[in-house]
Amino acid sequence: MENERFYRLGLVGHPLGHSLSPAIHSRALAAAGLSGEYRLYPIPPLPSSSQVLQVLLDRLRRGELHGLNVTIPLKQVVLPLLDWLEPAARRIGATNLLYCRDGRLVGDNADAAGFRLDLLRFTTAISLGCGHALVLGAGGAARAVTAVLLDEGWQVTVAARRAEQARIMAESLLPNEIEIVPLAGDCITALHRVNLVVNTTPAGMAPDLEGSPWPEGVALPAGSAVYDLVYNPADTRLLQTARAAGLPTRGGLGMLVEQAALSFERWTGCPAPRPVMRQAAGLA
Ligand code: NAP
């Protein structure tokens, strides 16, 4: 039977002005022969706007919305408002994919699966085996990234400006397995043999084009590869600095498309048209 549903999908978070998700999902819906829309629901920082978030979740529960992505700064904030967390979201302690199943609000984490797929593509392309990864930041995306790196056999150090946030993250993921250091030049340079740096902070994201999470005047680890989750702009200052030092780099667009594809499949039950979605994101 033909799928006649009009899919009402969207993204919740703040700021959303530079989101590529509406373009990616609109193209995907059209390519799959489905009708629908993907809207932006900008929700300024909580708690003042918790009511707005609750209204959207109620619409999801009633079936007026069919799927939501969650982004900065709500990936952890939204957890207590849900009825069920899929295993990845529960383990990571953050969700970016919401839907309603049998009347229950469900949260999953497609960032982790998206990062895993794109990281493997990157490390395969540059013949990089597992080693020591340095994760910058300790927010929602850092949790997904750190969980994947640990699962893939990497030794992980997390550099964060708030040690307490990093400690809580490490304790909930894999206590005693994650080293934590302040995000400061002297602490980072003291680390041995880092061969992958992953930026999970928003530093460098539009409109902060001159921003970088990497401390000023400090060289990136020699022989490392650099993965920046920021995808807008596609080429961040961190990536430019890394390339100037002769290091292989990867921006966040590939991960963005993978998590979008996984979200699309969960919401519609149809295979995601990945080539079209990659094209909509500006990837070849
Ligand atoms: P989040 O939960 O708010 O976490 C951000 C983390 O970065 C926090 O630890 C924060 O520390 C730290 N931070 C913020 N600004 C910083 C700065 N200037 N220097 C050092 N640390 C800083 O956000 P998120 O959801 O994890 O998202 C983070 C970034 O990843 C965003 O740019 C997002 O677009 C990107 N992302 C990309 C993808 C993708 O598919 N490519 C997927 C997920 C996320 P404080 O708590 O001290 O502020």
mmCIF file of C-alpha atoms and ligand atoms in Angstrom:
data_model
loop_
_atom_site.group_PDB
_atom_site.id
_atom_site.type_symbol
_atom_site.label_atom_id
_atom_site.label_comp_id
_atom_site.label_asym_id
_atom_site.label_seq_id
_atom_site.Cartn_x
_atom_site.Cartn_y
_atom_site.Cartn_z
ATOM 1 C CA MET A 1 0.000 0.000 0.000
ATOM 2 C CA GLU A 2 1.252 3.494 -0.792
ATOM 3 C CA ASN A 3 2.585 5.500 2.141
ATOM 4 C CA GLU A 4 0.245 8.512 2.239
ATOM 5 C CA ARG A 5 1.473 9.972 5.507
ATOM 6 C CA PHE A 6 2.669 13.576 5.510
ATOM 7 C CA TYR A 7 5.825 13.308 7.635
ATOM 8 C CA ARG A 8 6.185 16.157 10.119
ATOM 9 C CA LEU A 9 9.801 16.071 11.224
ATOM 10 C CA GLY A 10 12.058 18.632 12.811
ATOM 11 C CA LEU A 11 15.022 19.736 14.867
ATOM 12 C CA VAL A 12 14.924 21.157 18.400
ATOM 13 C CA GLY A 13 17.760 23.176 19.900
ATOM 14 C CA HIS A 14 19.506 26.521 19.806
ATOM 15 C CA PRO A 15 20.999 28.077 17.761
ATOM 16 C CA LEU A 16 19.628 26.468 14.585
ATOM 17 C CA GLY A 17 20.159 29.217 12.022
ATOM 18 C CA HIS A 18 22.873 27.341 10.134
ATOM 19 C CA SER A 19 21.313 23.879 10.250
ATOM 20 C CA LEU A 20 21.620 21.776 7.095
ATOM 21 C CA SER A 21 19.085 19.222 8.318
ATOM 22 C CA PRO A 22 16.007 20.727 6.597
ATOM 23 C CA ALA A 23 17.769 20.576 3.219
ATOM 24 C CA ILE A 24 19.072 17.032 3.824
ATOM 25 C CA HIS A 25 15.710 15.642 4.960
ATOM 26 C CA SER A 26 13.593 17.479 2.378
ATOM 27 C CA ARG A 27 15.737 16.025 -0.393
ATOM 28 C CA ALA A 28 15.585 12.589 1.235
ATOM 29 C CA LEU A 29 11.788 12.638 1.549
ATOM 30 C CA ALA A 30 11.416 13.684 -2.083
ATOM 31 C CA ALA A 31 13.907 11.075 -3.318
ATOM 32 C CA ALA A 32 12.098 8.338 -1.363
ATOM 33 C CA GLY A 33 8.745 9.406 -2.841
ATOM 34 C CA LEU A 34 7.406 10.491 0.567
ATOM 35 C CA SER A 35 5.653 13.742 1.366
ATOM 36 C CA GLY A 36 6.516 15.747 4.416
ATOM 37 C CA GLU A 37 8.507 18.574 5.916
ATOM 38 C CA TYR A 38 11.446 19.050 8.286
ATOM 39 C CA ARG A 39 11.128 22.209 10.369
ATOM 40 C CA LEU A 40 13.403 24.030 12.769
ATOM 41 C CA TYR A 41 12.147 24.537 16.327
ATOM 42 C CA PRO A 42 14.617 26.931 17.950
ATOM 43 C CA ILE A 43 14.383 26.657 21.720
ATOM 44 C CA PRO A 44 16.541 29.117 23.650
ATOM 45 C CA PRO A 45 18.346 27.875 26.763
ATOM 46 C CA LEU A 46 16.285 26.218 29.481
ATOM 47 C CA PRO A 47 14.690 26.528 31.993
ATOM 48 C CA SER A 48 12.751 29.532 30.719
ATOM 49 C CA SER A 49 11.596 27.660 27.642
ATOM 50 C CA SER A 50 10.978 24.201 29.097
ATOM 51 C CA GLN A 51 7.277 24.674 28.357
ATOM 52 C CA VAL A 52 7.997 25.057 24.631
ATOM 53 C CA LEU A 53 9.950 21.811 24.673
ATOM 54 C CA GLN A 54 7.143 20.040 26.526
ATOM 55 C CA VAL A 55 4.587 21.227 23.963
ATOM 56 C CA LEU A 56 6.675 19.740 21.135
ATOM 57 C CA LEU A 57 7.067 16.438 22.981
ATOM 58 C CA ASP A 58 3.300 16.308 23.566
ATOM 59 C CA ARG A 59 2.755 16.797 19.825
ATOM 60 C CA LEU A 60 5.151 13.924 19.149
ATOM 61 C CA ARG A 61 3.265 11.725 21.592
ATOM 62 C CA ARG A 62 -0.080 12.578 19.964
ATOM 63 C CA GLY A 63 1.271 11.730 16.503
ATOM 64 C CA GLU A 64 1.040 15.310 15.234
ATOM 65 C CA LEU A 65 4.818 15.167 14.772
ATOM 66 C CA HIS A 66 6.499 11.986 13.520
ATOM 67 C CA GLY A 67 10.099 12.538 14.532
ATOM 68 C CA LEU A 68 12.454 15.049 16.092
ATOM 69 C CA ASN A 69 16.208 15.459 16.172
ATOM 70 C CA VAL A 70 17.672 17.129 19.249
ATOM 71 C CA THR A 71 20.779 19.250 19.200
ATOM 72 C CA ILE A 72 22.868 21.576 21.345
ATOM 73 C CA PRO A 73 22.105 22.291 24.227
ATOM 74 C CA LEU A 74 19.243 19.825 24.819
ATOM 75 C CA LYS A 75 20.650 16.340 24.211
ATOM 76 C CA GLN A 76 20.907 15.595 27.916
ATOM 77 C CA VAL A 77 18.258 18.009 29.189
ATOM 78 C CA VAL A 78 15.505 16.158 27.320
ATOM 79 C CA LEU A 79 16.243 12.711 28.846
ATOM 80 C CA PRO A 80 13.971 12.952 31.935
ATOM 81 C CA LEU A 81 11.048 13.991 29.736
ATOM 82 C CA LEU A 82 11.097 10.701 27.772
ATOM 83 C CA ASP A 83 9.434 7.356 28.540
ATOM 84 C CA TRP A 84 12.105 5.047 27.163
ATOM 85 C CA LEU A 85 15.743 5.216 26.101
ATOM 86 C CA GLU A 86 17.196 2.822 23.563
ATOM 87 C CA PRO A 87 20.389 1.107 24.801
ATOM 88 C CA ALA A 88 22.773 3.509 22.996
ATOM 89 C CA ALA A 89 21.080 6.600 24.422
ATOM 90 C CA ARG A 90 20.958 5.060 27.896
ATOM 91 C CA ARG A 91 24.626 4.145 27.867
ATOM 92 C CA ILE A 92 25.763 7.458 26.386
ATOM 93 C CA GLY A 93 23.411 9.545 28.510
ATOM 94 C CA ALA A 94 22.386 11.746 25.582
ATOM 95 C CA THR A 95 19.834 11.542 22.785
ATOM 96 C CA ASN A 96 19.542 13.205 19.385
ATOM 97 C CA LEU A 97 16.718 11.132 17.897
ATOM 98 C CA LEU A 98 13.149 11.111 19.222
ATOM 99 C CA TYR A 99 10.034 9.302 18.071
ATOM 100 C CA CYS A 100 6.871 7.814 19.501
ATOM 101 C CA ARG A 101 6.376 4.041 19.710
ATOM 102 C CA ASP A 102 3.167 2.527 21.094
ATOM 103 C CA GLY A 103 2.294 5.829 22.747
ATOM 104 C CA ARG A 104 5.687 6.102 24.448
ATOM 105 C CA LEU A 105 8.288 8.792 23.763
ATOM 106 C CA VAL A 106 11.538 7.081 22.812
ATOM 107 C CA GLY A 107 15.055 8.557 22.637
ATOM 108 C CA ASP A 108 17.947 7.034 20.711
ATOM 109 C CA ASN A 109 21.458 8.193 19.855
ATOM 110 C CA ALA A 110 22.210 8.308 16.129
ATOM 111 C CA ASP A 111 25.277 10.529 16.702
ATOM 112 C CA ALA A 112 27.203 7.525 17.979
ATOM 113 C CA ALA A 113 26.344 5.289 15.040
ATOM 114 C CA GLY A 114 26.942 8.177 12.622
ATOM 115 C CA PHE A 115 30.341 8.942 14.118
ATOM 116 C CA ARG A 116 31.354 5.278 14.096
ATOM 117 C CA LEU A 117 30.575 4.888 10.392
ATOM 118 C CA ASP A 118 32.340 8.089 9.374
ATOM 119 C CA LEU A 119 35.344 7.541 11.658
ATOM 120 C CA LEU A 120 35.899 4.105 10.139
ATOM 121 C CA ARG A 121 35.766 5.606 6.655
ATOM 122 C CA PHE A 122 38.318 8.231 7.689
ATOM 123 C CA THR A 123 40.735 5.907 9.487
ATOM 124 C CA THR A 124 40.519 3.373 6.656
ATOM 125 C CA ALA A 125 41.243 6.078 4.064
ATOM 126 C CA ILE A 126 44.368 7.231 5.923
ATOM 127 C CA SER A 127 45.367 3.736 7.189
ATOM 128 C CA LEU A 128 45.160 4.793 10.835
ATOM 129 C CA GLY A 129 44.841 1.990 13.366
ATOM 130 C CA CYS A 130 43.540 2.358 16.922
ATOM 131 C CA GLY A 131 45.760 4.245 19.310
ATOM 132 C CA HIS A 132 45.423 7.199 21.655
ATOM 133 C CA ALA A 133 42.558 9.621 20.974
ATOM 134 C CA LEU A 134 42.231 13.068 22.515
ATOM 135 C CA VAL A 135 38.598 14.225 22.749
ATOM 136 C CA LEU A 136 38.069 17.969 23.170
ATOM 137 C CA GLY A 137 34.905 18.810 25.158
ATOM 138 C CA ALA A 138 32.638 16.814 27.457
ATOM 139 C CA GLY A 139 29.087 17.620 26.320
ATOM 140 C CA GLY A 140 26.463 15.480 24.593
ATOM 141 C CA ALA A 141 28.453 14.825 21.426
ATOM 142 C CA ALA A 142 31.587 14.025 23.453
ATOM 143 C CA ARG A 143 29.708 11.248 25.215
ATOM 144 C CA ALA A 144 28.746 9.606 21.921
ATOM 145 C CA VAL A 145 32.246 10.021 20.481
ATOM 146 C CA THR A 146 33.990 8.719 23.594
ATOM 147 C CA ALA A 147 31.712 5.674 23.807
ATOM 148 C CA VAL A 148 32.437 4.802 20.168
ATOM 149 C CA LEU A 149 36.195 5.274 20.541
ATOM 150 C CA LEU A 150 36.260 3.026 23.627
ATOM 151 C CA ASP A 151 34.188 0.381 21.820
ATOM 152 C CA GLU A 152 36.566 0.515 18.864
ATOM 153 C CA GLY A 153 39.550 -0.079 21.148
ATOM 154 C CA TRP A 154 41.013 3.420 21.457
ATOM 155 C CA GLN A 155 42.696 4.715 24.586
ATOM 156 C CA VAL A 156 40.830 7.961 25.347
ATOM 157 C CA THR A 157 41.863 11.217 27.009
ATOM 158 C CA VAL A 158 39.198 13.900 27.414
ATOM 159 C CA ALA A 159 40.305 17.534 27.572
ATOM 160 C CA ALA A 160 37.566 19.793 28.919
ATOM 161 C CA ARG A 161 37.373 23.267 30.375
ATOM 162 C CA ARG A 162 35.090 21.990 33.142
ATOM 163 C CA ALA A 163 36.759 19.027 34.817
ATOM 164 C CA GLU A 164 33.604 18.167 36.747
ATOM 165 C CA GLN A 165 31.568 17.743 33.558
ATOM 166 C CA ALA A 166 34.267 15.439 32.136
ATOM 167 C CA ARG A 167 34.472 13.446 35.369
ATOM 168 C CA ILE A 168 30.718 12.823 35.422
ATOM 169 C CA MET A 169 30.853 11.752 31.776
ATOM 170 C CA ALA A 170 33.769 9.384 32.373
ATOM 171 C CA GLU A 171 32.107 7.834 35.419
ATOM 172 C CA SER A 172 28.906 7.132 33.553
ATOM 173 C CA LEU A 173 30.673 5.668 30.514
ATOM 174 C CA LEU A 174 33.597 3.592 31.754
ATOM 175 C CA PRO A 175 35.099 4.614 35.098
ATOM 176 C CA ASN A 176 38.915 4.387 35.383
ATOM 177 C CA GLU A 177 39.327 3.949 31.632
ATOM 178 C CA ILE A 178 39.162 7.598 30.582
ATOM 179 C CA GLU A 179 41.920 10.062 31.381
ATOM 180 C CA ILE A 180 40.793 13.635 32.034
ATOM 181 C CA VAL A 181 42.929 16.734 31.591
ATOM 182 C CA PRO A 182 42.144 20.456 31.528
ATOM 183 C CA LEU A 183 41.779 21.927 28.044
ATOM 184 C CA ALA A 184 44.995 23.926 28.435
ATOM 185 C CA GLY A 185 48.214 24.022 26.418
ATOM 186 C CA ASP A 186 50.646 22.649 29.010
ATOM 187 C CA CYS A 187 48.357 19.715 29.909
ATOM 188 C CA ILE A 188 47.785 18.751 26.292
ATOM 189 C CA THR A 189 51.418 18.935 25.250
ATOM 190 C CA ALA A 190 52.326 16.633 28.140
ATOM 191 C CA LEU A 191 50.229 13.816 26.603
ATOM 192 C CA HIS A 192 52.138 11.015 24.899
ATOM 193 C CA ARG A 193 51.620 9.722 21.381
ATOM 194 C CA VAL A 194 48.202 11.164 20.563
ATOM 195 C CA ASN A 195 47.292 9.970 17.059
ATOM 196 C CA LEU A 196 43.707 11.215 16.797
ATOM 197 C CA VAL A 197 42.254 14.542 17.973
ATOM 198 C CA VAL A 198 38.450 14.848 17.937
ATOM 199 C CA ASN A 199 36.803 18.212 18.516
ATOM 200 C CA THR A 200 33.337 17.849 20.066
ATOM 201 C CA THR A 201 33.048 21.481 21.207
ATOM 202 C CA PRO A 202 31.162 24.112 19.186
ATOM 203 C CA ALA A 203 34.286 26.303 19.025
ATOM 204 C CA GLY A 204 34.748 27.319 15.386
ATOM 205 C CA MET A 205 31.081 26.842 14.516
ATOM 206 C CA ALA A 206 29.400 29.721 12.623
ATOM 207 C CA PRO A 207 29.284 32.583 13.431
ATOM 208 C CA ASP A 208 32.436 32.033 15.558
ATOM 209 C CA LEU A 209 34.556 31.395 12.453
ATOM 210 C CA GLU A 210 37.814 32.490 14.107
ATOM 211 C CA GLY A 211 37.197 30.249 17.116
ATOM 212 C CA SER A 212 39.149 27.074 17.799
ATOM 213 C CA PRO A 213 39.109 24.712 20.759
ATOM 214 C CA TRP A 214 42.872 24.203 20.403
ATOM 215 C CA PRO A 215 44.943 26.426 22.741
ATOM 216 C CA GLU A 216 46.671 29.346 20.986
ATOM 217 C CA GLY A 217 50.341 28.898 20.205
ATOM 218 C CA VAL A 218 50.364 25.137 20.886
ATOM 219 C CA ALA A 219 51.305 22.696 18.111
ATOM 220 C CA LEU A 220 48.904 19.859 17.288
ATOM 221 C CA PRO A 221 50.364 16.431 18.138
ATOM 222 C CA ALA A 222 52.851 15.402 15.452
ATOM 223 C CA GLY A 223 51.638 12.488 13.360
ATOM 224 C CA SER A 224 48.037 12.803 14.521
ATOM 225 C CA ALA A 225 44.833 13.030 12.468
ATOM 226 C CA VAL A 226 42.168 15.622 13.289
ATOM 227 C CA TYR A 227 38.388 15.071 13.196
ATOM 228 C CA ASP A 228 36.170 18.100 13.833
ATOM 229 C CA LEU A 229 32.480 17.436 14.540
ATOM 230 C CA VAL A 230 31.652 21.013 13.555
ATOM 231 C CA TYR A 231 30.157 20.971 10.053
ATOM 232 C CA ASN A 232 29.256 24.615 9.558
ATOM 233 C CA PRO A 233 31.598 25.804 8.224
ATOM 234 C CA ALA A 234 32.785 22.607 6.563
ATOM 235 C CA ASP A 235 36.356 23.832 6.913
ATOM 236 C CA THR A 236 36.989 25.138 10.429
ATOM 237 C CA ARG A 237 39.986 27.038 11.741
ATOM 238 C CA LEU A 238 41.073 23.891 13.594
ATOM 239 C CA LEU A 239 41.058 21.896 10.359
ATOM 240 C CA GLN A 240 42.966 24.635 8.545
ATOM 241 C CA THR A 241 45.600 24.683 11.291
ATOM 242 C CA ALA A 242 45.895 20.902 11.112
ATOM 243 C CA ARG A 243 46.253 20.877 7.325
ATOM 244 C CA ALA A 244 48.893 23.605 7.523
ATOM 245 C CA ALA A 245 50.817 21.260 9.849
ATOM 246 C CA GLY A 246 50.509 18.459 7.255
ATOM 247 C CA LEU A 247 47.949 16.431 9.244
ATOM 248 C CA PRO A 248 45.011 14.515 7.692
ATOM 249 C CA THR A 249 41.633 16.049 8.563
ATOM 250 C CA ARG A 250 37.929 15.285 8.524
ATOM 251 C CA GLY A 251 35.018 17.693 9.114
ATOM 252 C CA GLY A 252 31.629 16.843 10.606
ATOM 253 C CA LEU A 253 29.517 16.634 7.438
ATOM 254 C CA GLY A 254 29.947 12.890 6.944
ATOM 255 C CA MET A 255 28.785 12.187 10.494
ATOM 256 C CA LEU A 256 25.892 14.627 10.091
ATOM 257 C CA VAL A 257 24.650 12.808 6.995
ATOM 258 C CA GLU A 258 24.992 9.377 8.630
ATOM 259 C CA GLN A 259 23.001 10.386 11.719
ATOM 260 C CA ALA A 260 20.397 11.990 9.446
ATOM 261 C CA ALA A 261 20.160 8.801 7.379
ATOM 262 C CA LEU A 262 19.688 6.669 10.502
ATOM 263 C CA SER A 263 17.036 9.103 11.805
ATOM 264 C CA PHE A 264 15.217 9.027 8.449
ATOM 265 C CA GLU A 265 15.140 5.226 8.449
ATOM 266 C CA ARG A 266 13.808 5.099 12.003
ATOM 267 C CA TRP A 267 11.022 7.611 11.302
ATOM 268 C CA THR A 268 9.891 6.405 7.879
ATOM 269 C CA GLY A 269 10.880 2.730 7.798
ATOM 270 C CA CYS A 270 12.335 3.374 4.322
ATOM 271 C CA PRO A 271 15.980 3.013 3.290
ATOM 272 C CA ALA A 272 17.676 6.417 3.393
ATOM 273 C CA PRO A 273 18.756 7.755 -0.005
ATOM 274 C CA ARG A 274 22.321 8.462 1.194
ATOM 275 C CA PRO A 275 23.813 9.778 -2.074
ATOM 276 C CA VAL A 276 21.076 12.421 -2.298
ATOM 277 C CA MET A 277 21.520 13.315 1.367
ATOM 278 C CA ARG A 278 25.291 13.645 0.947
ATOM 279 C CA GLN A 279 24.753 15.892 -2.050
ATOM 280 C CA ALA A 280 22.300 18.070 -0.102
ATOM 281 C CA ALA A 281 24.971 18.491 2.591
ATOM 282 C CA GLY A 282 27.534 19.609 0.030
ATOM 283 C CA LEU A 283 29.510 16.341 0.028
ATOM 284 C CA ALA A 284 30.548 14.671 -3.214
HETATM 285 P P1 NAP B 1 27.037 20.522 24.277
HETATM 286 O O1 NAP B 1 26.326 19.364 24.866
HETATM 287 O O2 NAP B 1 26.583 21.896 24.640
HETATM 288 O O3 NAP B 1 28.588 20.360 24.671
HETATM 289 C C1 NAP B 1 29.563 21.278 24.243
HETATM 290 C C2 NAP B 1 30.863 21.003 24.997
HETATM 291 O O4 NAP B 1 31.859 21.888 24.476
HETATM 292 C C3 NAP B 1 30.808 21.279 26.483
HETATM 293 O O5 NAP B 1 31.731 20.442 27.128
HETATM 294 C C4 NAP B 1 31.272 22.747 26.556
HETATM 295 O O6 NAP B 1 31.805 23.104 27.781
HETATM 296 C C5 NAP B 1 32.372 22.720 25.530
HETATM 297 N N1 NAP B 1 32.657 24.029 24.963
HETATM 298 C C6 NAP B 1 31.786 24.919 24.439
HETATM 299 N N2 NAP B 1 32.440 25.964 23.923
HETATM 300 C C7 NAP B 1 33.756 25.742 24.150
HETATM 301 C C8 NAP B 1 34.940 26.488 23.864
HETATM 302 N N3 NAP B 1 34.894 27.654 23.228
HETATM 303 N N4 NAP B 1 36.124 25.961 24.242
HETATM 304 C C9 NAP B 1 36.185 24.773 24.884
HETATM 305 N N5 NAP B 1 35.094 24.030 25.186
HETATM 306 C C10 NAP B 1 33.906 24.508 24.813
HETATM 307 O O7 NAP B 1 27.024 20.455 22.677
HETATM 308 P P2 NAP B 1 26.990 19.141 21.752
HETATM 309 O O8 NAP B 1 25.598 18.773 21.490
HETATM 310 O O9 NAP B 1 27.910 18.155 22.355
HETATM 311 O O10 NAP B 1 27.558 19.722 20.366
HETATM 312 C C11 NAP B 1 28.881 20.190 20.285
HETATM 313 C C12 NAP B 1 29.254 20.472 18.834
HETATM 314 O O11 NAP B 1 29.283 19.272 18.075
HETATM 315 C C13 NAP B 1 28.306 21.423 18.105
HETATM 316 O O12 NAP B 1 29.053 22.287 17.284
HETATM 317 C C14 NAP B 1 27.490 20.488 17.250
HETATM 318 O O13 NAP B 1 26.994 21.113 16.074
HETATM 319 C C15 NAP B 1 28.539 19.435 16.887
HETATM 320 N N6 NAP B 1 27.922 18.160 16.536
HETATM 321 C C16 NAP B 1 28.086 17.718 15.268
HETATM 322 C C17 NAP B 1 27.523 16.506 14.905
HETATM 323 C C18 NAP B 1 27.708 15.998 13.508
HETATM 324 O O14 NAP B 1 26.886 15.174 13.075
HETATM 325 N N7 NAP B 1 28.725 16.411 12.813
HETATM 326 C C19 NAP B 1 26.776 15.766 15.823
HETATM 327 C C20 NAP B 1 26.657 16.253 17.115
HETATM 328 C C21 NAP B 1 27.229 17.464 17.457
HETATM 329 P P3 NAP B 1 30.936 24.041 28.795
HETATM 330 O O15 NAP B 1 29.869 23.138 29.325
HETATM 331 O O16 NAP B 1 31.935 24.492 29.779
HETATM 332 O O17 NAP B 1 30.362 25.149 27.955
#
